[in-house]
Amino acid sequence: MTNLNSSFSVGMGIITWSLRFGCFLHLFMDEIYEFTETSGESMTPTLQPNGDYAHVLKRYKYGKDLKVGDVIVAVKPTEPHHRVCKRITGLPGDMILIDPSMGSDLNSFDKIGYNGNDKDKDKDKKIGGDKEFDEKLNEYIEYIEKTDKQDIQDKETFKKLELKEYNENKYNSMNRYIIVPEGHCWLTGDNLSQSLDSRSYRPVPMGLIKGKIIAANLIFEPFIKIDEDDKLNVYGFRWIKNNFEDEIYSIE
Amino acid sequence: MFLRNPYLKSSIKGAGIFISWIPVVLVIDKYFYSVSSVSGSSMQPALNPFLTRKDWIFVNKLSLNDLNNIKVDDVLLIRSPTNPSKIVIKRVKGVQGDVIRTRYPYLRNRCTIPKNHLWLEGDNIRSIDSNTYGPVSTGLVIGRAEKIIYPFDRFGDIPQGGREARLSKLRAIG
């Protein structure tokens, strides 16, 4: 009987100690340091698409002490179960030009079917909205008149303003300046052509930042390698540096 | 050696066992259930109806592991989008895909909520909420406030409050 009791207590000891240790480890990984796999092409060449493991410091959680140019891990705002690695390229108060190369008239998909005819181009710009848009707009005007009990006297001007906004959103949303709001930051990948980042989901709240990446290991590298400059390198270890250079133009 | 003292030895052992359980308590507080006090007037009159005493609420964090569990009129604790060191309490007024009829500080009078975002408002009309900073990512949600536990005379569910903000429902009302 005593034997059974003691083996029971030993078993309970193992279970509770592993629970306590597991919780400790989890908190450690959550609040202090984490070593985690990264994947995806958005940060090449800083981080490889496969096989790169990042050393993440959690002291920088929620955007504390971060600077422009730091590489961070954050929760994706549109998919909270995914985490992304990006570089901070704007802090609160900074003015950002989103990305004129992405949504410009020149390579917008709507403009490809033109045949290069300038007349057609002008025509399209004037019409701007499609049939669906006009229907929605009429519905919207009706709705406003019903609920706010206010008449929109100048329906044409109202329509023009809405159309202007719609056109701007459709063709020009990427060629715009944005001021990063308080408590947010602007994140972009290093590989701009393969990265889904602030250019599409706009400024990210700093509450979603989970930590700062300070170094990385590439597991495809040999375990121990001697560099060109005779330094020992374990699993392709490298520091990930803040390569941001502030270009200050002095006005003379 | 002072460790020969049996009382001291046992008290050190007790302290060690006590310390070893702290991470477990912290994990339960962080991911399962928690208790929190409410300060500020943004959820009046549902919470803190009198500013002289604070309400204490029971927070369920486990049920939000699946973020689809968030429904309109839930009261949530979220990390403030404008100041990440602050936690604010707001009521959900719209989930992804809803079209919201916004209120004053917001620039446009409609807003379609993007994927995995929420429209949050305080019950008090003067609260700083989504009408100021727009839809909030569900990644900032910390937990759902489910019960009032401290002023015992108001022990129980959190009262309903706020307005209807979804355009589809407003249309149905007329």
Short mmCIF file of N, CA, C and O in Angstrom, two decimals, chain A residues 110-194:
data_model
loop_
_atom_site.label_atom_id
_atom_site.label_comp_id
_atom_site.label_asym_id
_atom_site.label_seq_id
_atom_site.Cartn_x
_atom_site.Cartn_y
_atom_site.Cartn_z
N ASP A 110 -6.59 47.59 -64.71
CA ASP A 110 -7.73 48.12 -65.45
C ASP A 110 -7.31 48.80 -66.73
O ASP A 110 -8.09 48.98 -67.64
N LYS A 111 -6.04 49.22 -66.76
CA LYS A 111 -5.62 50.03 -67.88
C LYS A 111 -4.99 49.20 -69.01
O LYS A 111 -4.63 49.73 -70.03
N ILE A 112 -4.86 47.91 -68.78
CA ILE A 112 -4.11 47.13 -69.75
C ILE A 112 -4.89 46.95 -71.05
O ILE A 112 -4.33 46.96 -72.13
N GLY A 113 -6.21 46.88 -70.96
CA GLY A 113 -6.98 46.61 -72.17
C GLY A 113 -7.27 47.81 -73.05
O GLY A 113 -8.31 47.89 -73.68
N TYR A 114 -6.37 48.75 -73.12
CA TYR A 114 -6.65 50.00 -73.79
C TYR A 114 -6.45 50.09 -75.29
O TYR A 114 -7.03 50.96 -75.91
N ASN A 115 -5.51 49.35 -75.82
CA ASN A 115 -4.98 49.47 -77.18
C ASN A 115 -4.15 50.74 -77.32
O ASN A 115 -3.89 51.19 -78.42
N GLY A 116 -3.80 51.35 -76.21
CA GLY A 116 -2.96 52.54 -76.26
C GLY A 116 -3.62 53.73 -76.91
O GLY A 116 -2.94 54.65 -77.36
N ASN A 117 -4.95 53.74 -76.99
CA ASN A 117 -5.63 54.86 -77.62
C ASN A 117 -5.91 55.94 -76.59
O ASN A 117 -6.58 55.70 -75.59
N ASP A 118 -5.37 57.14 -76.84
CA ASP A 118 -5.49 58.20 -75.84
C ASP A 118 -6.94 58.64 -75.66
O ASP A 118 -7.35 59.02 -74.57
N LYS A 119 -7.71 58.62 -76.75
CA LYS A 119 -9.11 59.03 -76.65
C LYS A 119 -9.85 58.14 -75.66
O LYS A 119 -10.57 58.61 -74.79
N ASP A 120 -9.61 56.82 -75.81
CA ASP A 120 -10.26 55.88 -74.92
C ASP A 120 -9.89 56.15 -73.47
O ASP A 120 -10.72 56.07 -72.58
N LYS A 121 -8.63 56.51 -73.27
CA LYS A 121 -8.13 56.72 -71.92
C LYS A 121 -8.90 57.86 -71.25
O LYS A 121 -9.39 57.72 -70.13
N ASP A 122 -9.02 58.99 -71.98
CA ASP A 122 -9.73 60.14 -71.43
C ASP A 122 -11.18 59.79 -71.12
O ASP A 122 -11.71 60.15 -70.07
N LYS A 123 -11.76 59.08 -72.05
CA LYS A 123 -13.15 58.69 -71.89
C LYS A 123 -13.32 57.89 -70.59
O LYS A 123 -14.19 58.18 -69.77
N ASP A 124 -12.43 56.96 -70.43
CA ASP A 124 -12.53 56.10 -69.26
C ASP A 124 -12.38 56.90 -67.98
O ASP A 124 -13.06 56.67 -66.98
N LYS A 125 -11.49 57.88 -68.01
CA LYS A 125 -11.27 58.68 -66.81
C LYS A 125 -12.51 59.49 -66.47
O LYS A 125 -12.82 59.70 -65.30
N LYS A 126 -13.19 59.99 -67.51
CA LYS A 126 -14.37 60.79 -67.25
C LYS A 126 -15.49 59.93 -66.67
O LYS A 126 -16.14 60.30 -65.71
N ILE A 127 -15.67 58.77 -67.25
CA ILE A 127 -16.75 57.91 -66.76
C ILE A 127 -16.40 57.36 -65.39
O ILE A 127 -17.16 57.47 -64.44
N GLY A 128 -15.18 56.86 -65.28
CA GLY A 128 -14.68 56.44 -63.98
C GLY A 128 -15.46 55.28 -63.40
O GLY A 128 -15.02 54.14 -63.46
N GLY A 129 -16.62 55.55 -62.88
CA GLY A 129 -17.39 54.49 -62.24
C GLY A 129 -18.09 53.62 -63.27
O GLY A 129 -18.32 54.02 -64.41
N ASP A 130 -18.44 52.44 -62.84
CA ASP A 130 -19.17 51.55 -63.72
C ASP A 130 -20.64 51.59 -63.34
O ASP A 130 -21.07 52.35 -62.48
N LYS A 131 -21.42 50.78 -64.00
CA LYS A 131 -22.86 50.76 -63.78
C LYS A 131 -23.20 50.42 -62.33
O LYS A 131 -24.02 51.06 -61.68
N GLU A 132 -22.48 49.43 -61.83
CA GLU A 132 -22.70 48.97 -60.46
C GLU A 132 -22.51 50.12 -59.48
O GLU A 132 -23.29 50.33 -58.55
N PHE A 133 -21.44 50.91 -59.73
CA PHE A 133 -21.14 52.03 -58.85
C PHE A 133 -22.27 53.04 -58.86
O PHE A 133 -22.69 53.55 -57.81
N ASP A 134 -22.80 53.35 -60.07
CA ASP A 134 -23.88 54.32 -60.17
C ASP A 134 -25.11 53.85 -59.39
O ASP A 134 -25.73 54.63 -58.66
N GLU A 135 -25.42 52.57 -59.54
CA GLU A 135 -26.57 52.04 -58.81
C GLU A 135 -26.38 52.20 -57.31
O GLU A 135 -27.26 52.67 -56.60
N LYS A 136 -25.19 51.83 -56.85
CA LYS A 136 -24.90 51.93 -55.42
C LYS A 136 -25.01 53.37 -54.95
O LYS A 136 -25.52 53.65 -53.87
N LEU A 137 -24.53 54.30 -55.78
CA LEU A 137 -24.54 55.70 -55.41
C LEU A 137 -25.97 56.21 -55.26
O LEU A 137 -26.30 56.88 -54.28
N ASN A 138 -26.82 55.86 -56.22
CA ASN A 138 -28.21 56.28 -56.13
C ASN A 138 -28.88 55.74 -54.88
O ASN A 138 -29.59 56.44 -54.17
N GLU A 139 -28.59 54.46 -54.60
CA GLU A 139 -29.14 53.83 -53.40
C GLU A 139 -28.69 54.58 -52.15
O GLU A 139 -29.47 54.84 -51.24
N TYR A 140 -27.44 54.96 -52.16
CA TYR A 140 -26.85 55.64 -51.01
C TYR A 140 -27.50 57.00 -50.79
O TYR A 140 -27.83 57.38 -49.67
N ILE A 141 -27.71 57.74 -51.89
CA ILE A 141 -28.36 59.06 -51.78
C ILE A 141 -29.76 58.90 -51.21
O ILE A 141 -30.16 59.60 -50.28
N GLU A 142 -30.48 57.92 -51.73
CA GLU A 142 -31.82 57.64 -51.22
C GLU A 142 -31.78 57.37 -49.73
O GLU A 142 -32.57 57.93 -48.96
N TYR A 143 -30.81 56.55 -49.36
CA TYR A 143 -30.69 56.16 -47.96
C TYR A 143 -30.43 57.36 -47.06
O TYR A 143 -31.05 57.52 -46.00
N ILE A 144 -29.53 58.24 -47.50
CA ILE A 144 -29.21 59.41 -46.69
C ILE A 144 -30.44 60.29 -46.53
O ILE A 144 -30.76 60.77 -45.43
N GLU A 145 -31.17 60.47 -47.61
CA GLU A 145 -32.35 61.32 -47.54
C GLU A 145 -33.39 60.73 -46.60
O GLU A 145 -34.08 61.45 -45.89
N LYS A 146 -33.47 59.42 -46.60
CA LYS A 146 -34.45 58.78 -45.74
C LYS A 146 -34.08 58.90 -44.27
O LYS A 146 -34.90 59.30 -43.44
N THR A 147 -32.82 58.57 -43.95
CA THR A 147 -32.46 58.49 -42.54
C THR A 147 -32.14 59.84 -41.91
O THR A 147 -32.52 60.11 -40.80
N ASP A 148 -31.41 60.67 -42.63
CA ASP A 148 -31.01 61.94 -42.03
C ASP A 148 -32.07 63.01 -42.23
O ASP A 148 -31.95 64.10 -41.69
N LYS A 149 -33.08 62.71 -43.00
CA LYS A 149 -34.15 63.67 -43.29
C LYS A 149 -33.58 64.97 -43.86
O LYS A 149 -34.04 66.06 -43.57
N GLN A 150 -32.49 64.85 -44.60
CA GLN A 150 -31.94 66.04 -45.24
C GLN A 150 -31.94 65.81 -46.74
O GLN A 150 -31.61 64.73 -47.23
N ASP A 151 -32.35 66.84 -47.46
CA ASP A 151 -32.36 66.72 -48.91
C ASP A 151 -30.99 67.06 -49.45
O ASP A 151 -30.34 68.00 -48.98
N ILE A 152 -30.55 66.28 -50.40
CA ILE A 152 -29.32 66.65 -51.08
C ILE A 152 -29.74 67.43 -52.31
O ILE A 152 -30.22 66.87 -53.30
N GLN A 153 -29.62 68.76 -52.21
CA GLN A 153 -30.12 69.62 -53.28
C GLN A 153 -29.30 69.39 -54.55
O GLN A 153 -29.81 69.08 -55.60
N ASP A 154 -27.99 69.52 -54.34
CA ASP A 154 -27.13 69.48 -55.52
C ASP A 154 -26.64 68.06 -55.74
O ASP A 154 -25.53 67.70 -55.33
N LYS A 155 -27.48 67.24 -56.32
CA LYS A 155 -27.14 65.83 -56.44
C LYS A 155 -25.93 65.63 -57.36
O LYS A 155 -25.13 64.73 -57.15
N GLU A 156 -25.81 66.49 -58.35
CA GLU A 156 -24.72 66.31 -59.31
C GLU A 156 -23.37 66.52 -58.65
O GLU A 156 -22.45 65.74 -58.83
N THR A 157 -23.27 67.60 -57.83
CA THR A 157 -22.00 67.85 -57.14
C THR A 157 -21.69 66.72 -56.18
O THR A 157 -20.54 66.26 -56.09
N PHE A 158 -22.70 66.27 -55.47
CA PHE A 158 -22.50 65.17 -54.53
C PHE A 158 -21.96 63.95 -55.26
O PHE A 158 -20.99 63.32 -54.84
N LYS A 159 -22.59 63.67 -56.41
CA LYS A 159 -22.16 62.51 -57.19
C LYS A 159 -20.73 62.68 -57.67
O LYS A 159 -19.93 61.74 -57.62
N LYS A 160 -20.43 63.91 -58.10
CA LYS A 160 -19.07 64.15 -58.59
C LYS A 160 -18.04 63.92 -57.50
O LYS A 160 -16.99 63.32 -57.73
N LEU A 161 -18.35 64.42 -56.28
CA LEU A 161 -17.41 64.25 -55.17
C LEU A 161 -17.21 62.77 -54.84
O LEU A 161 -16.08 62.31 -54.67
N GLU A 162 -18.31 62.03 -54.78
CA GLU A 162 -18.20 60.60 -54.49
C GLU A 162 -17.39 59.88 -55.56
O GLU A 162 -16.57 59.02 -55.29
N LEU A 163 -17.64 60.30 -56.81
CA LEU A 163 -16.96 59.68 -57.95
C LEU A 163 -15.46 59.96 -57.89
O LEU A 163 -14.64 59.07 -58.15
N LYS A 164 -15.14 61.20 -57.49
CA LYS A 164 -13.74 61.57 -57.39
C LYS A 164 -13.04 60.68 -56.36
O LYS A 164 -11.97 60.13 -56.60
N GLU A 165 -13.71 60.51 -55.21
CA GLU A 165 -13.13 59.69 -54.16
C GLU A 165 -12.97 58.25 -54.64
O GLU A 165 -11.95 57.61 -54.41
N TYR A 166 -14.01 57.77 -55.34
CA TYR A 166 -13.98 56.39 -55.84
C TYR A 166 -12.83 56.21 -56.81
O TYR A 166 -12.08 55.23 -56.74
N ASN A 167 -12.68 57.19 -57.71
CA ASN A 167 -11.60 57.09 -58.67
C ASN A 167 -10.24 57.13 -58.00
O ASN A 167 -9.34 56.38 -58.35
N GLU A 168 -10.13 58.01 -57.00
CA GLU A 168 -8.86 58.09 -56.28
C GLU A 168 -8.54 56.77 -55.62
O GLU A 168 -7.41 56.29 -55.66
N ASN A 169 -9.57 56.17 -55.01
CA ASN A 169 -9.34 54.90 -54.36
C ASN A 169 -8.95 53.83 -55.36
O ASN A 169 -8.13 52.99 -55.11
N LYS A 170 -9.60 53.89 -56.54
CA LYS A 170 -9.40 52.83 -57.50
C LYS A 170 -8.02 52.90 -58.15
O LYS A 170 -7.33 51.91 -58.27
N TYR A 171 -7.66 54.10 -58.57
CA TYR A 171 -6.43 54.20 -59.35
C TYR A 171 -5.25 54.75 -58.58
O TYR A 171 -4.12 54.55 -58.91
N ASN A 172 -5.56 55.51 -57.54
CA ASN A 172 -4.51 56.33 -57.00
C ASN A 172 -4.20 56.01 -55.54
O ASN A 172 -3.48 56.75 -54.90
N SER A 173 -4.74 54.90 -55.03
CA SER A 173 -4.61 54.69 -53.60
C SER A 173 -3.17 54.44 -53.20
O SER A 173 -2.81 54.62 -52.05
N MET A 174 -2.32 54.01 -54.12
CA MET A 174 -0.94 53.72 -53.76
C MET A 174 -0.03 54.93 -53.95
O MET A 174 1.05 54.97 -53.40
N ASN A 175 -0.47 55.88 -54.74
CA ASN A 175 0.38 57.05 -54.99
C ASN A 175 -0.08 58.19 -54.09
O ASN A 175 -0.57 59.19 -54.55
N ARG A 176 0.06 57.97 -52.79
CA ARG A 176 -0.50 58.90 -51.83
C ARG A 176 0.41 58.99 -50.63
O ARG A 176 1.14 58.06 -50.34
N TYR A 177 0.36 60.10 -49.95
CA TYR A 177 1.11 60.23 -48.70
C TYR A 177 0.19 59.91 -47.53
O TYR A 177 -0.98 60.27 -47.54
N ILE A 178 0.75 59.24 -46.54
CA ILE A 178 0.00 58.91 -45.32
C ILE A 178 0.84 59.35 -44.15
O ILE A 178 2.07 59.17 -44.15
N ILE A 179 0.22 59.94 -43.14
CA ILE A 179 0.94 60.21 -41.90
C ILE A 179 0.62 59.09 -40.94
O ILE A 179 -0.54 58.78 -40.70
N VAL A 180 1.66 58.43 -40.43
CA VAL A 180 1.45 57.28 -39.54
C VAL A 180 0.83 57.79 -38.24
O VAL A 180 1.38 58.68 -37.60
N PRO A 181 -0.35 57.25 -37.83
CA PRO A 181 -1.00 57.76 -36.63
C PRO A 181 -0.30 57.35 -35.34
O PRO A 181 0.57 56.47 -35.35
N GLU A 182 -0.72 57.98 -34.26
CA GLU A 182 -0.16 57.71 -32.94
C GLU A 182 -0.32 56.22 -32.60
O GLU A 182 -1.37 55.63 -32.82
N GLY A 183 0.75 55.62 -32.09
CA GLY A 183 0.67 54.22 -31.66
C GLY A 183 0.72 53.21 -32.79
O GLY A 183 0.48 52.03 -32.57
N HIS A 184 0.98 53.65 -34.00
CA HIS A 184 1.05 52.72 -35.13
C HIS A 184 2.46 52.77 -35.73
O HIS A 184 3.27 53.62 -35.39
N CYS A 185 2.75 51.85 -36.64
CA CYS A 185 4.00 51.93 -37.37
C CYS A 185 3.78 51.40 -38.79
O CYS A 185 2.77 50.76 -39.08
N TRP A 186 4.71 51.72 -39.65
CA TRP A 186 4.62 51.31 -41.05
C TRP A 186 5.58 50.16 -41.27
O TRP A 186 6.77 50.28 -40.95
N LEU A 187 5.08 49.03 -41.74
CA LEU A 187 5.92 47.85 -41.92
C LEU A 187 6.01 47.49 -43.40
O LEU A 187 4.99 47.46 -44.08
N THR A 188 7.21 47.22 -43.87
CA THR A 188 7.36 46.71 -45.22
C THR A 188 8.36 45.57 -45.20
O THR A 188 9.23 45.51 -44.34
N GLY A 189 8.22 44.66 -46.17
CA GLY A 189 9.21 43.61 -46.32
C GLY A 189 10.40 44.14 -47.09
O GLY A 189 10.32 45.16 -47.77
N ASP A 190 11.53 43.46 -46.98
CA ASP A 190 12.71 43.90 -47.74
C ASP A 190 12.55 43.58 -49.22
O ASP A 190 13.11 44.24 -50.08
N ASN A 191 11.76 42.53 -49.52
CA ASN A 191 11.53 42.14 -50.90
C ASN A 191 10.19 42.73 -51.33
O ASN A 191 9.15 42.10 -51.22
N LEU A 192 10.23 43.97 -51.79
CA LEU A 192 8.99 44.73 -51.97
C LEU A 192 8.03 44.08 -52.96
O LEU A 192 6.82 44.19 -52.82
N SER A 193 8.60 43.38 -53.97
CA SER A 193 7.70 42.84 -54.99
C SER A 193 6.97 41.60 -54.50
O SER A 193 5.95 41.21 -55.07
N GLN A 194 7.45 40.93 -53.45
CA GLN A 194 6.83 39.70 -52.98
C GLN A 194 6.30 39.85 -51.57
O GLN A 194 6.21 38.87 -50.83
#
